[in-house]
């Protein structure tokens, strides 16, 4: 595909994209959903840890249970989205937990492995300043990775005219309890991080898009 056509599709999508809370009945085709999920699957994660995954719901019984605890998704009850995605991140990503396993799976020379692990320990405790026993701090690091996929998937969706809304407005503890009851997460190791709705907008939002100007957004330093 020609470069300018790709740019045009992405830019048109970026200007078209809004946080959409009310949707039509139109279904997303399997092929389009596959494409959006694949873009998410390929998104990067810090140190390649692969510490998150997604749960994909249609507007059925399971999602309705979860939505009761998601105040940020209440507007889409009557005109619900076709698809809801819950991003689930690992809680056990400390240097001596999943990270150690991940490094061991690389089958490095023992001396190199020890050095890499030591570097990651310093990275997490010193550079990122996550206190050793701050379970929420470590989960938060894993949860940040999910936002990269969230953004990429919304961009991919908007480029083909599919609407979306990120959803942070939910009670994490309550949603985790429902997901555990539904046997969808292991609460010892995982937690809901963020959510996403996907579908086709019922109507355009009343308010225009509000964004920083190009100059306020990007300051160039040319020295
Ligand atoms: C991380 C994140 C979480 C959000 N959570 C919610 C939410 O729970 N419910 C909701 O209706 N909108 C939510 N939004 C949508 C924002 O309110 C919206 O993106 C913002 O007002 C800018 O509008 P625009 O997306 O139309 O440009 C969220 C947005 C982001 C980026």
mmCIF file with all atom_site columns, N, CA, C and O in Angstrom, residues 52-92:
data_model
loop_
_atom_site.group_PDB
_atom_site.id
_atom_site.type_symbol
_atom_site.label_atom_id
_atom_site.label_alt_id
_atom_site.label_comp_id
_atom_site.label_asym_id
_atom_site.label_entity_id
_atom_site.label_seq_id
_atom_site.pdbx_PDB_ins_code
_atom_site.Cartn_x
_atom_site.Cartn_y
_atom_site.Cartn_z
_atom_site.occupancy
_atom_site.B_iso_or_equiv
_atom_site.pdbx_formal_charge
_atom_site.auth_seq_id
_atom_site.auth_comp_id
_atom_site.auth_asym_id
_atom_site.auth_atom_id
_atom_site.pdbx_PDB_model_num
ATOM 1   N N  . UNK A 1 52 ? 0.471   -9.606  30.237 1.00 0.00 ? 52 UNK A N  1
ATOM 2   C CA . UNK A 1 52 ? -0.945  -9.254  30.183 1.00 0.00 ? 52 UNK A CA 1
ATOM 3   C C  . UNK A 1 52 ? -1.623  -10.004 29.050 1.00 0.00 ? 52 UNK A C  1
ATOM 4   O O  . UNK A 1 52 ? -0.960  -10.507 28.140 1.00 0.00 ? 52 UNK A O  1
ATOM 5   N N  . UNK A 1 53 ? -2.945  -10.084 29.126 1.00 0.00 ? 53 UNK A N  1
ATOM 6   C CA . UNK A 1 53 ? -3.750  -10.731 28.088 1.00 0.00 ? 53 UNK A CA 1
ATOM 7   C C  . UNK A 1 53 ? -5.117  -10.079 28.089 1.00 0.00 ? 53 UNK A C  1
ATOM 8   O O  . UNK A 1 53 ? -5.371  -9.182  28.913 1.00 0.00 ? 53 UNK A O  1
ATOM 9   N N  . UNK A 1 54 ? -5.998  -10.489 27.194 1.00 0.00 ? 54 UNK A N  1
ATOM 10  C CA . UNK A 1 54 ? -7.309  -9.841  27.127 1.00 0.00 ? 54 UNK A CA 1
ATOM 11  C C  . UNK A 1 54 ? -8.434  -10.868 27.208 1.00 0.00 ? 54 UNK A C  1
ATOM 12  O O  . UNK A 1 54 ? -8.257  -12.024 26.821 1.00 0.00 ? 54 UNK A O  1
ATOM 13  N N  . UNK A 1 55 ? -9.576  -10.394 27.717 1.00 0.00 ? 55 UNK A N  1
ATOM 14  C CA . UNK A 1 55 ? -10.803 -11.191 27.715 1.00 0.00 ? 55 UNK A CA 1
ATOM 15  C C  . UNK A 1 55 ? -11.781 -10.455 26.812 1.00 0.00 ? 55 UNK A C  1
ATOM 16  O O  . UNK A 1 55 ? -11.985 -9.246  26.975 1.00 0.00 ? 55 UNK A O  1
ATOM 17  N N  . UNK A 1 56 ? -12.351 -11.154 25.861 1.00 0.00 ? 56 UNK A N  1
ATOM 18  C CA . UNK A 1 56 ? -13.216 -10.511 24.864 1.00 0.00 ? 56 UNK A CA 1
ATOM 19  C C  . UNK A 1 56 ? -14.665 -10.947 25.096 1.00 0.00 ? 56 UNK A C  1
ATOM 20  O O  . UNK A 1 56 ? -14.969 -12.137 25.020 1.00 0.00 ? 56 UNK A O  1
ATOM 21  N N  . UNK A 1 57 ? -15.517 -9.974  25.393 1.00 0.00 ? 57 UNK A N  1
ATOM 22  C CA . UNK A 1 57 ? -16.921 -10.261 25.692 1.00 0.00 ? 57 UNK A CA 1
ATOM 23  C C  . UNK A 1 57 ? -17.815 -9.678  24.601 1.00 0.00 ? 57 UNK A C  1
ATOM 24  O O  . UNK A 1 57 ? -17.540 -8.572  24.108 1.00 0.00 ? 57 UNK A O  1
ATOM 25  N N  . UNK A 1 58 ? -18.896 -10.381 24.267 1.00 0.00 ? 58 UNK A N  1
ATOM 26  C CA . UNK A 1 58 ? -19.952 -9.687  23.543 1.00 0.00 ? 58 UNK A CA 1
ATOM 27  C C  . UNK A 1 58 ? -20.902 -9.144  24.613 1.00 0.00 ? 58 UNK A C  1
ATOM 28  O O  . UNK A 1 58 ? -20.660 -9.336  25.796 1.00 0.00 ? 58 UNK A O  1
ATOM 29  N N  . UNK A 1 59 ? -21.964 -8.466  24.193 1.00 0.00 ? 59 UNK A N  1
ATOM 30  C CA . UNK A 1 59 ? -22.816 -7.846  25.195 1.00 0.00 ? 59 UNK A CA 1
ATOM 31  C C  . UNK A 1 59 ? -23.752 -8.899  25.794 1.00 0.00 ? 59 UNK A C  1
ATOM 32  O O  . UNK A 1 59 ? -24.969 -8.805  25.675 1.00 0.00 ? 59 UNK A O  1
ATOM 33  N N  . UNK A 1 60 ? -23.172 -9.904  26.419 1.00 0.00 ? 60 UNK A N  1
ATOM 34  C CA . UNK A 1 60 ? -23.985 -10.996 26.964 1.00 0.00 ? 60 UNK A CA 1
ATOM 35  C C  . UNK A 1 60 ? -24.004 -10.980 28.479 1.00 0.00 ? 60 UNK A C  1
ATOM 36  O O  . UNK A 1 60 ? -23.660 -9.986  29.119 1.00 0.00 ? 60 UNK A O  1
ATOM 37  N N  . UNK A 1 61 ? -24.405 -12.120 29.027 1.00 0.00 ? 61 UNK A N  1
ATOM 38  C CA . UNK A 1 61 ? -24.600 -12.272 30.466 1.00 0.00 ? 61 UNK A CA 1
ATOM 39  C C  . UNK A 1 61 ? -23.339 -11.945 31.270 1.00 0.00 ? 61 UNK A C  1
ATOM 40  O O  . UNK A 1 61 ? -23.388 -11.209 32.260 1.00 0.00 ? 61 UNK A O  1
ATOM 41  N N  . UNK A 1 62 ? -22.218 -12.494 30.836 1.00 0.00 ? 62 UNK A N  1
ATOM 42  C CA . UNK A 1 62 ? -20.966 -12.304 31.596 1.00 0.00 ? 62 UNK A CA 1
ATOM 43  C C  . UNK A 1 62 ? -20.607 -10.835 31.664 1.00 0.00 ? 62 UNK A C  1
ATOM 44  O O  . UNK A 1 62 ? -20.243 -10.318 32.721 1.00 0.00 ? 62 UNK A O  1
ATOM 45  N N  . UNK A 1 63 ? -20.700 -10.175 30.516 1.00 0.00 ? 63 UNK A N  1
ATOM 46  C CA . UNK A 1 63 ? -20.355 -8.748  30.505 1.00 0.00 ? 63 UNK A CA 1
ATOM 47  C C  . UNK A 1 63 ? -21.327 -7.939  31.369 1.00 0.00 ? 63 UNK A C  1
ATOM 48  O O  . UNK A 1 63 ? -20.930 -7.020  32.086 1.00 0.00 ? 63 UNK A O  1
ATOM 49  N N  . UNK A 1 64 ? -22.620 -8.303  31.310 1.00 0.00 ? 64 UNK A N  1
ATOM 50  C CA . UNK A 1 64 ? -23.612 -7.563  32.103 1.00 0.00 ? 64 UNK A CA 1
ATOM 51  C C  . UNK A 1 64 ? -23.290 -7.614  33.587 1.00 0.00 ? 64 UNK A C  1
ATOM 52  O O  . UNK A 1 64 ? -23.510 -6.645  34.309 1.00 0.00 ? 64 UNK A O  1
ATOM 53  N N  . UNK A 1 65 ? -22.795 -8.743  34.054 1.00 0.00 ? 65 UNK A N  1
ATOM 54  C CA . UNK A 1 65 ? -22.388 -8.865  35.449 1.00 0.00 ? 65 UNK A CA 1
ATOM 55  C C  . UNK A 1 65 ? -21.232 -7.907  35.755 1.00 0.00 ? 65 UNK A C  1
ATOM 56  O O  . UNK A 1 65 ? -21.218 -7.231  36.777 1.00 0.00 ? 65 UNK A O  1
ATOM 57  N N  . UNK A 1 66 ? -20.278 -7.852  34.854 1.00 0.00 ? 66 UNK A N  1
ATOM 58  C CA . UNK A 1 66 ? -19.098 -6.993  35.062 1.00 0.00 ? 66 UNK A CA 1
ATOM 59  C C  . UNK A 1 66 ? -19.501 -5.526  35.015 1.00 0.00 ? 66 UNK A C  1
ATOM 60  O O  . UNK A 1 66 ? -19.075 -4.709  35.819 1.00 0.00 ? 66 UNK A O  1
ATOM 61  N N  . UNK A 1 67 ? -20.370 -5.206  34.054 1.00 0.00 ? 67 UNK A N  1
ATOM 62  C CA . UNK A 1 67 ? -20.754 -3.801  33.864 1.00 0.00 ? 67 UNK A CA 1
ATOM 63  C C  . UNK A 1 67 ? -21.399 -3.194  35.111 1.00 0.00 ? 67 UNK A C  1
ATOM 64  O O  . UNK A 1 67 ? -21.297 -1.991  35.340 1.00 0.00 ? 67 UNK A O  1
ATOM 65  N N  . UNK A 1 68 ? -22.036 -4.041  35.923 1.00 0.00 ? 68 UNK A N  1
ATOM 66  C CA . UNK A 1 68 ? -22.660 -3.530  37.158 1.00 0.00 ? 68 UNK A CA 1
ATOM 67  C C  . UNK A 1 68 ? -21.627 -2.844  38.041 1.00 0.00 ? 68 UNK A C  1
ATOM 68  O O  . UNK A 1 68 ? -21.957 -2.021  38.875 1.00 0.00 ? 68 UNK A O  1
ATOM 69  N N  . UNK A 1 69 ? -20.352 -3.209  37.875 1.00 0.00 ? 69 UNK A N  1
ATOM 70  C CA . UNK A 1 69 ? -19.287 -2.657  38.721 1.00 0.00 ? 69 UNK A CA 1
ATOM 71  C C  . UNK A 1 69 ? -18.416 -1.675  37.942 1.00 0.00 ? 69 UNK A C  1
ATOM 72  O O  . UNK A 1 69 ? -17.328 -1.332  38.375 1.00 0.00 ? 69 UNK A O  1
ATOM 73  N N  . UNK A 1 70 ? -18.904 -1.285  36.770 1.00 0.00 ? 70 UNK A N  1
ATOM 74  C CA . UNK A 1 70 ? -18.123 -0.382  35.910 1.00 0.00 ? 70 UNK A CA 1
ATOM 75  C C  . UNK A 1 70 ? -18.945 0.885   35.669 1.00 0.00 ? 70 UNK A C  1
ATOM 76  O O  . UNK A 1 70 ? -19.685 0.979   34.694 1.00 0.00 ? 70 UNK A O  1
ATOM 77  N N  . UNK A 1 71 ? -18.781 1.858   36.586 1.00 0.00 ? 71 UNK A N  1
ATOM 78  C CA . UNK A 1 71 ? -19.580 3.078   36.441 1.00 0.00 ? 71 UNK A CA 1
ATOM 79  C C  . UNK A 1 71 ? -19.239 3.811   35.140 1.00 0.00 ? 71 UNK A C  1
ATOM 80  O O  . UNK A 1 71 ? -20.051 4.534   34.592 1.00 0.00 ? 71 UNK A O  1
ATOM 81  N N  . UNK A 1 72 ? -18.053 3.604   34.622 1.00 0.00 ? 72 UNK A N  1
ATOM 82  C CA . UNK A 1 72 ? -17.642 4.286   33.386 1.00 0.00 ? 72 UNK A CA 1
ATOM 83  C C  . UNK A 1 72 ? -18.239 3.673   32.136 1.00 0.00 ? 72 UNK A C  1
ATOM 84  O O  . UNK A 1 72 ? -18.021 4.164   31.032 1.00 0.00 ? 72 UNK A O  1
ATOM 85  N N  . UNK A 1 73 ? -19.007 2.579   32.305 1.00 0.00 ? 73 UNK A N  1
ATOM 86  C CA . UNK A 1 73 ? -19.604 1.926   31.124 1.00 0.00 ? 73 UNK A CA 1
ATOM 87  C C  . UNK A 1 73 ? -21.125 1.942   31.206 1.00 0.00 ? 73 UNK A C  1
ATOM 88  O O  . UNK A 1 73 ? -21.801 1.225   30.483 1.00 0.00 ? 73 UNK A O  1
ATOM 89  N N  . UNK A 1 74 ? -21.672 2.768   32.098 1.00 0.00 ? 74 UNK A N  1
ATOM 90  C CA . UNK A 1 74 ? -23.122 2.751   32.302 1.00 0.00 ? 74 UNK A CA 1
ATOM 91  C C  . UNK A 1 74 ? -23.889 3.312   31.117 1.00 0.00 ? 74 UNK A C  1
ATOM 92  O O  . UNK A 1 74 ? -24.995 2.874   30.826 1.00 0.00 ? 74 UNK A O  1
ATOM 93  N N  . UNK A 1 75 ? -23.275 4.279   30.430 1.00 0.00 ? 75 UNK A N  1
ATOM 94  C CA . UNK A 1 75 ? -24.012 4.939   29.339 1.00 0.00 ? 75 UNK A CA 1
ATOM 95  C C  . UNK A 1 75 ? -24.307 3.974   28.207 1.00 0.00 ? 75 UNK A C  1
ATOM 96  O O  . UNK A 1 75 ? -25.199 4.219   27.398 1.00 0.00 ? 75 UNK A O  1
ATOM 97  N N  . UNK A 1 76 ? -23.514 2.920   28.102 1.00 0.00 ? 76 UNK A N  1
ATOM 98  C CA . UNK A 1 76 ? -23.706 2.027   26.955 1.00 0.00 ? 76 UNK A CA 1
ATOM 99  C C  . UNK A 1 76 ? -24.586 0.826   27.309 1.00 0.00 ? 76 UNK A C  1
ATOM 100 O O  . UNK A 1 76 ? -24.433 -0.238  26.757 1.00 0.00 ? 76 UNK A O  1
ATOM 101 N N  . UNK A 1 77 ? -25.517 1.017   28.260 1.00 0.00 ? 77 UNK A N  1
ATOM 102 C CA . UNK A 1 77 ? -26.382 -0.124  28.604 1.00 0.00 ? 77 UNK A CA 1
ATOM 103 C C  . UNK A 1 77 ? -27.456 -0.308  27.534 1.00 0.00 ? 77 UNK A C  1
ATOM 104 O O  . UNK A 1 77 ? -27.586 -1.379  26.943 1.00 0.00 ? 77 UNK A O  1
ATOM 105 N N  . UNK A 1 78 ? -28.187 0.783   27.257 1.00 0.00 ? 78 UNK A N  1
ATOM 106 C CA . UNK A 1 78 ? -29.287 0.661   26.299 1.00 0.00 ? 78 UNK A CA 1
ATOM 107 C C  . UNK A 1 78 ? -28.762 0.482   24.870 1.00 0.00 ? 78 UNK A C  1
ATOM 108 O O  . UNK A 1 78 ? -29.257 -0.329  24.108 1.00 0.00 ? 78 UNK A O  1
ATOM 109 N N  . UNK A 1 79 ? -27.755 1.272   24.554 1.00 0.00 ? 79 UNK A N  1
ATOM 110 C CA . UNK A 1 79 ? -27.166 1.196   23.211 1.00 0.00 ? 79 UNK A CA 1
ATOM 111 C C  . UNK A 1 79 ? -25.752 0.655   23.355 1.00 0.00 ? 79 UNK A C  1
ATOM 112 O O  . UNK A 1 79 ? -24.774 1.377   23.206 1.00 0.00 ? 79 UNK A O  1
ATOM 113 N N  . UNK A 1 80 ? -25.687 -0.617  23.682 1.00 0.00 ? 80 UNK A N  1
ATOM 114 C CA . UNK A 1 80 ? -24.397 -1.203  24.069 1.00 0.00 ? 80 UNK A CA 1
ATOM 115 C C  . UNK A 1 80 ? -23.473 -1.437  22.874 1.00 0.00 ? 80 UNK A C  1
ATOM 116 O O  . UNK A 1 80 ? -23.922 -1.583  21.732 1.00 0.00 ? 80 UNK A O  1
ATOM 117 N N  . UNK A 1 81 ? -22.208 -1.496  23.187 1.00 0.00 ? 81 UNK A N  1
ATOM 118 C CA . UNK A 1 81 ? -21.204 -1.807  22.171 1.00 0.00 ? 81 UNK A CA 1
ATOM 119 C C  . UNK A 1 81 ? -21.325 -3.266  21.756 1.00 0.00 ? 81 UNK A C  1
ATOM 120 O O  . UNK A 1 81 ? -21.865 -4.092  22.493 1.00 0.00 ? 81 UNK A O  1
ATOM 121 N N  . UNK A 1 82 ? -20.792 -3.587  20.601 1.00 0.00 ? 82 UNK A N  1
ATOM 122 C CA . UNK A 1 82 ? -20.798 -4.969  20.119 1.00 0.00 ? 82 UNK A CA 1
ATOM 123 C C  . UNK A 1 82 ? -19.839 -5.819  20.954 1.00 0.00 ? 82 UNK A C  1
ATOM 124 O O  . UNK A 1 82 ? -20.157 -6.947  21.325 1.00 0.00 ? 82 UNK A O  1
ATOM 125 N N  . UNK A 1 83 ? -18.686 -5.234  21.270 1.00 0.00 ? 83 UNK A N  1
ATOM 126 C CA . UNK A 1 83 ? -17.619 -6.007  21.917 1.00 0.00 ? 83 UNK A CA 1
ATOM 127 C C  . UNK A 1 83 ? -17.033 -5.217  23.077 1.00 0.00 ? 83 UNK A C  1
ATOM 128 O O  . UNK A 1 83 ? -16.817 -4.008  22.944 1.00 0.00 ? 83 UNK A O  1
ATOM 129 N N  . UNK A 1 84 ? -16.775 -5.919  24.171 1.00 0.00 ? 84 UNK A N  1
ATOM 130 C CA . UNK A 1 84 ? -16.078 -5.308  25.317 1.00 0.00 ? 84 UNK A CA 1
ATOM 131 C C  . UNK A 1 84 ? -14.837 -6.135  25.605 1.00 0.00 ? 84 UNK A C  1
ATOM 132 O O  . UNK A 1 84 ? -14.898 -7.370  25.594 1.00 0.00 ? 84 UNK A O  1
ATOM 133 N N  . UNK A 1 85 ? -13.766 -5.443  25.866 1.00 0.00 ? 85 UNK A N  1
ATOM 134 C CA . UNK A 1 85 ? -12.517 -6.148  26.138 1.00 0.00 ? 85 UNK A CA 1
ATOM 135 C C  . UNK A 1 85 ? -12.022 -5.745  27.525 1.00 0.00 ? 85 UNK A C  1
ATOM 136 O O  . UNK A 1 85 ? -11.995 -4.557  27.860 1.00 0.00 ? 85 UNK A O  1
ATOM 137 N N  . UNK A 1 86 ? -11.668 -6.734  28.321 1.00 0.00 ? 86 UNK A N  1
ATOM 138 C CA . UNK A 1 86 ? -11.039 -6.459  29.614 1.00 0.00 ? 86 UNK A CA 1
ATOM 139 C C  . UNK A 1 86 ? -9.573  -6.849  29.490 1.00 0.00 ? 86 UNK A C  1
ATOM 140 O O  . UNK A 1 86 ? -9.255  -7.995  29.150 1.00 0.00 ? 86 UNK A O  1
ATOM 141 N N  . UNK A 1 87 ? -8.691  -5.883  29.722 1.00 0.00 ? 87 UNK A N  1
ATOM 142 C CA . UNK A 1 87 ? -7.254  -6.140  29.718 1.00 0.00 ? 87 UNK A CA 1
ATOM 143 C C  . UNK A 1 87 ? -6.874  -6.622  31.114 1.00 0.00 ? 87 UNK A C  1
ATOM 144 O O  . UNK A 1 87 ? -7.178  -5.962  32.103 1.00 0.00 ? 87 UNK A O  1
ATOM 145 N N  . UNK A 1 88 ? -6.224  -7.745  31.156 1.00 0.00 ? 88 UNK A N  1
ATOM 146 C CA . UNK A 1 88 ? -5.852  -8.368  32.431 1.00 0.00 ? 88 UNK A CA 1
ATOM 147 C C  . UNK A 1 88 ? -4.323  -8.374  32.534 1.00 0.00 ? 88 UNK A C  1
ATOM 148 O O  . UNK A 1 88 ? -3.649  -8.879  31.632 1.00 0.00 ? 88 UNK A O  1
ATOM 149 N N  . UNK A 1 89 ? -3.811  -7.799  33.616 1.00 0.00 ? 89 UNK A N  1
ATOM 150 C CA . UNK A 1 89 ? -2.345  -7.741  33.768 1.00 0.00 ? 89 UNK A CA 1
ATOM 151 C C  . UNK A 1 89 ? -1.906  -8.597  34.944 1.00 0.00 ? 89 UNK A C  1
ATOM 152 O O  . UNK A 1 89 ? -2.660  -8.807  35.906 1.00 0.00 ? 89 UNK A O  1
ATOM 153 N N  . UNK A 1 90 ? -0.667  -9.064  34.894 1.00 0.00 ? 90 UNK A N  1
ATOM 154 C CA . UNK A 1 90 ? -0.113  -9.891  35.974 1.00 0.00 ? 90 UNK A CA 1
ATOM 155 C C  . UNK A 1 90 ? 0.266   -9.017  37.164 1.00 0.00 ? 90 UNK A C  1
ATOM 156 O O  . UNK A 1 90 ? 0.711   -7.888  37.011 1.00 0.00 ? 90 UNK A O  1
ATOM 157 N N  . UNK A 1 91 ? 0.092   -9.588  38.339 1.00 0.00 ? 91 UNK A N  1
ATOM 158 C CA . UNK A 1 91 ? 0.464   -8.864  39.553 1.00 0.00 ? 91 UNK A CA 1
ATOM 159 C C  . UNK A 1 91 ? 1.863   -9.269  40.033 1.00 0.00 ? 91 UNK A C  1
ATOM 160 O O  . UNK A 1 91 ? 2.486   -8.549  40.799 1.00 0.00 ? 91 UNK A O  1
ATOM 161 N N  . UNK A 1 92 ? 2.294   -10.439 39.559 1.00 0.00 ? 92 UNK A N  1
ATOM 162 C CA . UNK A 1 92 ? 3.558   -10.997 40.082 1.00 0.00 ? 92 UNK A CA 1
ATOM 163 C C  . UNK A 1 92 ? 4.715   -10.716 39.125 1.00 0.00 ? 92 UNK A C  1
ATOM 164 O O  . UNK A 1 92 ? 5.385   -11.629 38.654 1.00 0.00 ? 92 UNK A O  1
#
